[in-house]
Amino acid sequence: MKGIFRTRPPRPRYNFTWNPQDVLKFLNKPPDKDLRSVSCKLVALLVLATGQRIQTVALIRCPNIKFSTSGADIQIPDFVKTSGPKTLQPKLSLPYFHECPNLCVASCLHQYLELTKPLRPADCDKLFLTFNKPHGPATKQTLSRWVKNTTSCALRQGVHIDAIRRSAGWSQDFQTFARFYNRPLVEKDNYLTSVLNLLSSET
């Protein structure tokens, strides 16, 4: 075993860094009003702002979304990876981000619901729909591809969904977004240590 350890010492699973600031800069603009652009922006913002697994985001259902004057609340009653007898089901609270409307998840969510209202099949209550007709519910694998495509545009390389979800910090330039959505901060000029890995079919 010692010989194996010396020839193949343990390495970190991920040895790259990325900066969420680059993604946020890319998202910090009004999206095109087409289904693809709004869908990709919304799923990326949801993951960045809430830190939830893509599995959880894929389980969001329209009847479980409630808007108020302060923002949007989303209940996730379906079984998720963290579900257990003593564990509360996820609840996503998304207040309106008035300081930066282009990065407001609640506003983007409302825009998406209005856009998909005429496209949504009567028997489909999942939030995210596929781009092509017939517009059925999007799977978690599909949502992962959307996030990867969005981050690829911003970073010129794909970012694993876990890299975004497990964000250890945020650059100071976007600390307003980080604090507003209760995401941890890092010191100035540091980068978030996280995953840069290709999405697998098991994501």
PDB file of C-alpha atoms in Angstrom:
ATOM      1  CA  MET A   1       0.000   0.000   0.000  1.00  0.00           C
ATOM      2  CA  LYS A   2       2.876   2.384   0.797  1.00  0.00           C
ATOM      3  CA  GLY A   3       4.312   1.823  -2.647  1.00  0.00           C
ATOM      4  CA  ILE A   4       1.019   2.627  -4.291  1.00  0.00           C
ATOM      5  CA  PHE A   5       0.646   5.710  -2.100  1.00  0.00           C
ATOM      6  CA  ARG A   6       4.077   6.994  -3.162  1.00  0.00           C
ATOM      7  CA  THR A   7       3.570   6.361  -6.855  1.00  0.00           C
ATOM      8  CA  ARG A   8      -0.013   7.596  -6.826  1.00  0.00           C
ATOM      9  CA  PRO A   9      -0.377  10.062  -3.968  1.00  0.00           C
ATOM     10  CA  PRO A  10      -3.937  11.261  -3.332  1.00  0.00           C
ATOM     11  CA  ARG A  11      -4.854  14.368  -5.252  1.00  0.00           C
ATOM     12  CA  PRO A  12      -7.722  16.798  -4.916  1.00  0.00           C
ATOM     13  CA  ARG A  13     -10.669  15.665  -6.973  1.00  0.00           C
ATOM     14  CA  TYR A  14     -10.732  19.083  -8.629  1.00  0.00           C
ATOM     15  CA  ASN A  15      -7.663  21.231  -9.182  1.00  0.00           C
ATOM     16  CA  PHE A  16      -9.044  24.247 -10.997  1.00  0.00           C
ATOM     17  CA  THR A  17     -10.468  27.560  -9.888  1.00  0.00           C
ATOM     18  CA  TRP A  18     -13.165  29.734 -11.368  1.00  0.00           C
ATOM     19  CA  ASN A  19     -14.621  33.093 -10.560  1.00  0.00           C
ATOM     20  CA  PRO A  20     -18.425  33.496 -10.375  1.00  0.00           C
ATOM     21  CA  GLN A  21     -17.903  37.148 -11.211  1.00  0.00           C
ATOM     22  CA  ASP A  22     -17.361  36.222 -14.863  1.00  0.00           C
ATOM     23  CA  VAL A  23     -20.659  34.370 -15.010  1.00  0.00           C
ATOM     24  CA  LEU A  24     -22.531  37.137 -13.201  1.00  0.00           C
ATOM     25  CA  LYS A  25     -21.116  39.749 -15.564  1.00  0.00           C
ATOM     26  CA  PHE A  26     -22.394  37.688 -18.466  1.00  0.00           C
ATOM     27  CA  LEU A  27     -25.833  37.336 -16.865  1.00  0.00           C
ATOM     28  CA  ASN A  28     -26.018  40.968 -15.777  1.00  0.00           C
ATOM     29  CA  LYS A  29     -27.896  42.130 -18.841  1.00  0.00           C
ATOM     30  CA  PRO A  30     -31.478  41.837 -20.058  1.00  0.00           C
ATOM     31  CA  PRO A  31     -31.842  38.415 -21.694  1.00  0.00           C
ATOM     32  CA  ASP A  32     -33.227  37.957 -25.154  1.00  0.00           C
ATOM     33  CA  LYS A  33     -36.909  37.213 -24.895  1.00  0.00           C
ATOM     34  CA  ASP A  34     -36.630  33.838 -26.583  1.00  0.00           C
ATOM     35  CA  LEU A  35     -37.266  30.668 -24.592  1.00  0.00           C
ATOM     36  CA  ARG A  36     -33.686  29.399 -24.770  1.00  0.00           C
ATOM     37  CA  SER A  37     -32.075  32.577 -23.411  1.00  0.00           C
ATOM     38  CA  VAL A  38     -34.521  33.069 -20.555  1.00  0.00           C
ATOM     39  CA  SER A  39     -34.415  29.367 -19.608  1.00  0.00           C
ATOM     40  CA  CYS A  40     -30.625  29.238 -19.432  1.00  0.00           C
ATOM     41  CA  LYS A  41     -30.391  32.480 -17.480  1.00  0.00           C
ATOM     42  CA  LEU A  42     -33.030  31.397 -14.955  1.00  0.00           C
ATOM     43  CA  VAL A  43     -31.553  27.985 -14.179  1.00  0.00           C
ATOM     44  CA  ALA A  44     -28.056  29.486 -13.824  1.00  0.00           C
ATOM     45  CA  LEU A  45     -29.314  32.211 -11.476  1.00  0.00           C
ATOM     46  CA  LEU A  46     -31.279  29.699  -9.402  1.00  0.00           C
ATOM     47  CA  VAL A  47     -28.205  27.532  -8.869  1.00  0.00           C
ATOM     48  CA  LEU A  48     -25.961  30.509  -8.127  1.00  0.00           C
ATOM     49  CA  ALA A  49     -28.368  32.192  -5.737  1.00  0.00           C
ATOM     50  CA  THR A  50     -29.648  29.163  -3.821  1.00  0.00           C
ATOM     51  CA  GLY A  51     -26.767  26.670  -3.931  1.00  0.00           C
ATOM     52  CA  GLN A  52     -29.264  23.874  -4.577  1.00  0.00           C
ATOM     53  CA  ARG A  53     -28.453  20.727  -6.511  1.00  0.00           C
ATOM     54  CA  ILE A  54     -29.641  20.607 -10.090  1.00  0.00           C
ATOM     55  CA  GLN A  55     -31.838  17.671  -9.031  1.00  0.00           C
ATOM     56  CA  THR A  56     -33.721  20.018  -6.711  1.00  0.00           C
ATOM     57  CA  VAL A  57     -34.068  22.755  -9.328  1.00  0.00           C
ATOM     58  CA  ALA A  58     -35.452  20.182 -11.780  1.00  0.00           C
ATOM     59  CA  LEU A  59     -38.180  19.293  -9.251  1.00  0.00           C
ATOM     60  CA  ILE A  60     -39.644  22.796  -9.056  1.00  0.00           C
ATOM     61  CA  ARG A  61     -43.348  22.722  -9.928  1.00  0.00           C
ATOM     62  CA  CYS A  62     -45.437  25.727 -10.924  1.00  0.00           C
ATOM     63  CA  PRO A  63     -48.178  25.175  -8.289  1.00  0.00           C
ATOM     64  CA  ASN A  64     -45.504  25.332  -5.588  1.00  0.00           C
ATOM     65  CA  ILE A  65     -44.326  28.813  -6.601  1.00  0.00           C
ATOM     66  CA  LYS A  66     -45.894  31.685  -4.688  1.00  0.00           C
ATOM     67  CA  PHE A  67     -45.245  35.358  -5.469  1.00  0.00           C
ATOM     68  CA  SER A  68     -45.704  38.217  -3.036  1.00  0.00           C
ATOM     69  CA  THR A  69     -44.798  41.882  -2.930  1.00  0.00           C
ATOM     70  CA  SER A  70     -41.394  40.925  -1.521  1.00  0.00           C
ATOM     71  CA  GLY A  71     -40.427  38.155  -3.954  1.00  0.00           C
ATOM     72  CA  ALA A  72     -41.061  34.479  -4.626  1.00  0.00           C
ATOM     73  CA  ASP A  73     -41.130  31.389  -2.419  1.00  0.00           C
ATOM     74  CA  ILE A  74     -40.742  27.875  -3.829  1.00  0.00           C
ATOM     75  CA  GLN A  75     -41.613  24.719  -1.929  1.00  0.00           C
ATOM     76  CA  ILE A  76     -40.003  21.407  -2.964  1.00  0.00           C
ATOM     77  CA  PRO A  77     -42.229  18.598  -1.620  1.00  0.00           C
ATOM     78  CA  ASP A  78     -40.666  15.907  -3.827  1.00  0.00           C
ATOM     79  CA  PHE A  79     -37.999  13.547  -2.493  1.00  0.00           C
ATOM     80  CA  VAL A  80     -34.473  14.936  -2.896  1.00  0.00           C
ATOM     81  CA  LYS A  81     -31.028  13.620  -2.003  1.00  0.00           C
ATOM     82  CA  THR A  82     -31.106  15.292   1.406  1.00  0.00           C
ATOM     83  CA  SER A  83     -34.636  14.135   2.294  1.00  0.00           C
ATOM     84  CA  GLY A  84     -34.963  12.272   5.576  1.00  0.00           C
ATOM     85  CA  PRO A  85     -37.240  11.766   8.586  1.00  0.00           C
ATOM     86  CA  LYS A  86     -35.628  14.648  10.491  1.00  0.00           C
ATOM     87  CA  THR A  87     -34.825  16.868   7.519  1.00  0.00           C
ATOM     88  CA  LEU A  88     -37.043  19.678   6.300  1.00  0.00           C
ATOM     89  CA  GLN A  89     -37.827  19.751   2.592  1.00  0.00           C
ATOM     90  CA  PRO A  90     -36.128  22.552   0.651  1.00  0.00           C
ATOM     91  CA  LYS A  91     -37.802  25.934   0.500  1.00  0.00           C
ATOM     92  CA  LEU A  92     -36.307  28.549  -1.788  1.00  0.00           C
ATOM     93  CA  SER A  93     -36.876  32.184  -0.849  1.00  0.00           C
ATOM     94  CA  LEU A  94     -36.108  34.633  -3.637  1.00  0.00           C
ATOM     95  CA  PRO A  95     -36.626  38.283  -2.640  1.00  0.00           C
ATOM     96  CA  TYR A  96     -36.717  40.933  -5.344  1.00  0.00           C
ATOM     97  CA  PHE A  97     -33.194  42.165  -6.001  1.00  0.00           C
ATOM     98  CA  HIS A  98     -33.974  45.834  -6.658  1.00  0.00           C
ATOM     99  CA  GLU A  99     -30.323  46.892  -6.546  1.00  0.00           C
ATOM    100  CA  CYS A 100     -29.584  44.862  -9.675  1.00  0.00           C
ATOM    101  CA  PRO A 101     -32.740  43.975 -11.636  1.00  0.00           C
ATOM    102  CA  ASN A 102     -30.873  42.001 -14.304  1.00  0.00           C
ATOM    103  CA  LEU A 103     -29.681  39.566 -11.612  1.00  0.00           C
ATOM    104  CA  CYS A 104     -33.018  39.330  -9.828  1.00  0.00           C
ATOM    105  CA  VAL A 105     -33.996  35.658  -9.737  1.00  0.00           C
ATOM    106  CA  ALA A 106     -37.609  36.351  -8.760  1.00  0.00           C
ATOM    107  CA  SER A 107     -38.092  38.723 -11.706  1.00  0.00           C
ATOM    108  CA  CYS A 108     -36.476  36.274 -14.103  1.00  0.00           C
ATOM    109  CA  LEU A 109     -38.717  33.524 -12.745  1.00  0.00           C
ATOM    110  CA  HIS A 110     -41.816  35.653 -13.323  1.00  0.00           C
ATOM    111  CA  GLN A 111     -40.677  36.449 -16.857  1.00  0.00           C
ATOM    112  CA  TYR A 112     -40.122  32.760 -17.555  1.00  0.00           C
ATOM    113  CA  LEU A 113     -43.569  31.774 -16.291  1.00  0.00           C
ATOM    114  CA  GLU A 114     -45.227  34.393 -18.498  1.00  0.00           C
ATOM    115  CA  LEU A 115     -43.178  33.302 -21.502  1.00  0.00           C
ATOM    116  CA  THR A 116     -44.005  29.613 -21.092  1.00  0.00           C
ATOM    117  CA  LYS A 117     -47.673  30.034 -20.181  1.00  0.00           C
ATOM    118  CA  PRO A 118     -48.938  29.589 -23.774  1.00  0.00           C
ATOM    119  CA  LEU A 119     -46.464  26.761 -24.417  1.00  0.00           C
ATOM    120  CA  ARG A 120     -47.093  24.676 -21.321  1.00  0.00           C
ATOM    121  CA  PRO A 121     -49.024  21.400 -21.816  1.00  0.00           C
ATOM    122  CA  ALA A 122     -52.054  21.054 -19.574  1.00  0.00           C
ATOM    123  CA  ASP A 123     -50.608  17.956 -17.882  1.00  0.00           C
ATOM    124  CA  CYS A 124     -47.143  19.449 -17.212  1.00  0.00           C
ATOM    125  CA  ASP A 125     -46.593  21.300 -13.947  1.00  0.00           C
ATOM    126  CA  LYS A 126     -42.766  21.141 -13.872  1.00  0.00           C
ATOM    127  CA  LEU A 127     -41.276  24.609 -14.105  1.00  0.00           C
ATOM    128  CA  PHE A 128     -38.721  24.047 -16.843  1.00  0.00           C
ATOM    129  CA  LEU A 129     -39.824  23.064 -20.334  1.00  0.00           C
ATOM    130  CA  THR A 130     -37.742  21.802 -23.234  1.00  0.00           C
ATOM    131  CA  PHE A 131     -37.070  24.196 -26.095  1.00  0.00           C
ATOM    132  CA  ASN A 132     -38.571  22.164 -28.910  1.00  0.00           C
ATOM    133  CA  LYS A 133     -42.181  21.177 -29.522  1.00  0.00           C
ATOM    134  CA  PRO A 134     -43.873  19.490 -27.837  1.00  0.00           C
ATOM    135  CA  HIS A 135     -42.573  21.383 -24.813  1.00  0.00           C
ATOM    136  CA  GLY A 136     -42.295  18.652 -22.206  1.00  0.00           C
ATOM    137  CA  PRO A 137     -40.645  18.777 -18.768  1.00  0.00           C
ATOM    138  CA  ALA A 138     -36.877  19.270 -18.876  1.00  0.00           C
ATOM    139  CA  THR A 139     -34.811  16.605 -17.102  1.00  0.00           C
ATOM    140  CA  LYS A 140     -31.977  17.330 -14.674  1.00  0.00           C
ATOM    141  CA  GLN A 141     -29.508  16.260 -17.382  1.00  0.00           C
ATOM    142  CA  THR A 142     -31.019  18.873 -19.698  1.00  0.00           C
ATOM    143  CA  LEU A 143     -30.781  21.568 -17.035  1.00  0.00           C
ATOM    144  CA  SER A 144     -27.144  20.652 -16.434  1.00  0.00           C
ATOM    145  CA  ARG A 145     -26.428  21.165 -20.120  1.00  0.00           C
ATOM    146  CA  TRP A 146     -28.111  24.553 -20.009  1.00  0.00           C
ATOM    147  CA  VAL A 147     -25.922  25.637 -17.103  1.00  0.00           C
ATOM    148  CA  LYS A 148     -22.827  24.365 -18.844  1.00  0.00           C
ATOM    149  CA  ASN A 149     -23.734  26.197 -22.053  1.00  0.00           C
ATOM    150  CA  THR A 150     -24.362  29.419 -20.140  1.00  0.00           C
ATOM    151  CA  THR A 151     -21.083  29.254 -18.256  1.00  0.00           C
ATOM    152  CA  SER A 152     -19.258  28.239 -21.433  1.00  0.00           C
ATOM    153  CA  CYS A 153     -20.340  31.493 -23.037  1.00  0.00           C
ATOM    154  CA  ALA A 154     -19.066  33.415 -20.036  1.00  0.00           C
ATOM    155  CA  LEU A 155     -15.861  31.491 -19.314  1.00  0.00           C
ATOM    156  CA  ARG A 156     -15.129  29.874 -22.690  1.00  0.00           C
ATOM    157  CA  GLN A 157     -15.098  26.520 -20.950  1.00  0.00           C
ATOM    158  CA  GLY A 158     -17.712  24.340 -19.277  1.00  0.00           C
ATOM    159  CA  VAL A 159     -18.153  24.496 -15.542  1.00  0.00           C
ATOM    160  CA  HIS A 160     -19.420  21.461 -13.677  1.00  0.00           C
ATOM    161  CA  ILE A 161     -22.743  22.089 -12.003  1.00  0.00           C
ATOM    162  CA  ASP A 162     -21.204  21.233  -8.614  1.00  0.00           C
ATOM    163  CA  ALA A 163     -18.660  24.002  -9.108  1.00  0.00           C
ATOM    164  CA  ILE A 164     -21.444  26.547  -9.071  1.00  0.00           C
ATOM    165  CA  ARG A 165     -23.574  24.891  -6.419  1.00  0.00           C
ATOM    166  CA  ARG A 166     -20.660  24.455  -3.984  1.00  0.00           C
ATOM    167  CA  SER A 167     -19.328  27.957  -4.463  1.00  0.00           C
ATOM    168  CA  ALA A 168     -16.976  28.610  -1.554  1.00  0.00           C
ATOM    169  CA  GLY A 169     -16.950  32.354  -2.064  1.00  0.00           C
ATOM    170  CA  TRP A 170     -17.491  35.348  -4.291  1.00  0.00           C
ATOM    171  CA  SER A 171     -15.219  38.113  -5.520  1.00  0.00           C
ATOM    172  CA  GLN A 172     -15.662  41.499  -3.900  1.00  0.00           C
ATOM    173  CA  ASP A 173     -16.876  43.046  -7.157  1.00  0.00           C
ATOM    174  CA  PHE A 174     -20.075  41.019  -6.859  1.00  0.00           C
ATOM    175  CA  GLN A 175     -20.362  40.943  -3.092  1.00  0.00           C
ATOM    176  CA  THR A 176     -23.766  42.690  -3.312  1.00  0.00           C
ATOM    177  CA  PHE A 177     -25.212  39.695  -5.127  1.00  0.00           C
ATOM    178  CA  ALA A 178     -23.458  37.296  -2.760  1.00  0.00           C
ATOM    179  CA  ARG A 179     -24.712  39.033   0.369  1.00  0.00           C
ATOM    180  CA  PHE A 180     -28.214  39.500  -0.990  1.00  0.00           C
ATOM    181  CA  TYR A 181     -28.594  35.775  -1.679  1.00  0.00           C
ATOM    182  CA  ASN A 182     -26.610  34.823   1.439  1.00  0.00           C
ATOM    183  CA  ARG A 183     -23.652  33.286  -0.420  1.00  0.00           C
ATOM    184  CA  PRO A 184     -20.208  33.180   1.277  1.00  0.00           C
ATOM    185  CA  LEU A 185     -17.608  35.804   0.358  1.00  0.00           C
ATOM    186  CA  VAL A 186     -13.893  35.569  -0.303  1.00  0.00           C
ATOM    187  CA  GLU A 187     -11.241  38.239   0.096  1.00  0.00           C
ATOM    188  CA  LYS A 188     -10.503  40.624  -2.748  1.00  0.00           C
ATOM    189  CA  ASP A 189      -8.529  39.196  -5.689  1.00  0.00           C
ATOM    190  CA  ASN A 190      -9.067  35.630  -4.485  1.00  0.00           C
ATOM    191  CA  TYR A 191     -10.878  33.120  -6.626  1.00  0.00           C
ATOM    192  CA  LEU A 192     -13.373  30.520  -5.695  1.00  0.00           C
ATOM    193  CA  THR A 193     -11.759  27.095  -5.504  1.00  0.00           C
ATOM    194  CA  SER A 194     -14.113  24.683  -7.111  1.00  0.00           C
ATOM    195  CA  VAL A 195     -14.798  22.220  -9.892  1.00  0.00           C
ATOM    196  CA  LEU A 196     -14.037  22.632 -13.578  1.00  0.00           C
ATOM    197  CA  ASN A 197     -15.157  19.295 -14.885  1.00  0.00           C
ATOM    198  CA  LEU A 198     -17.204  18.128 -17.822  1.00  0.00           C
ATOM    199  CA  LEU A 199     -20.796  17.263 -17.140  1.00  0.00           C
ATOM    200  CA  SER A 200     -21.444  13.558 -17.096  1.00  0.00           C
ATOM    201  CA  SER A 201     -24.638  11.776 -17.950  1.00  0.00           C
ATOM    202  CA  GLU A 202     -25.023  10.978 -14.244  1.00  0.00           C
ATOM    203  CA  THR A 203     -25.189  14.652 -13.219  1.00  0.00           C
TER     204      THR A 203
END
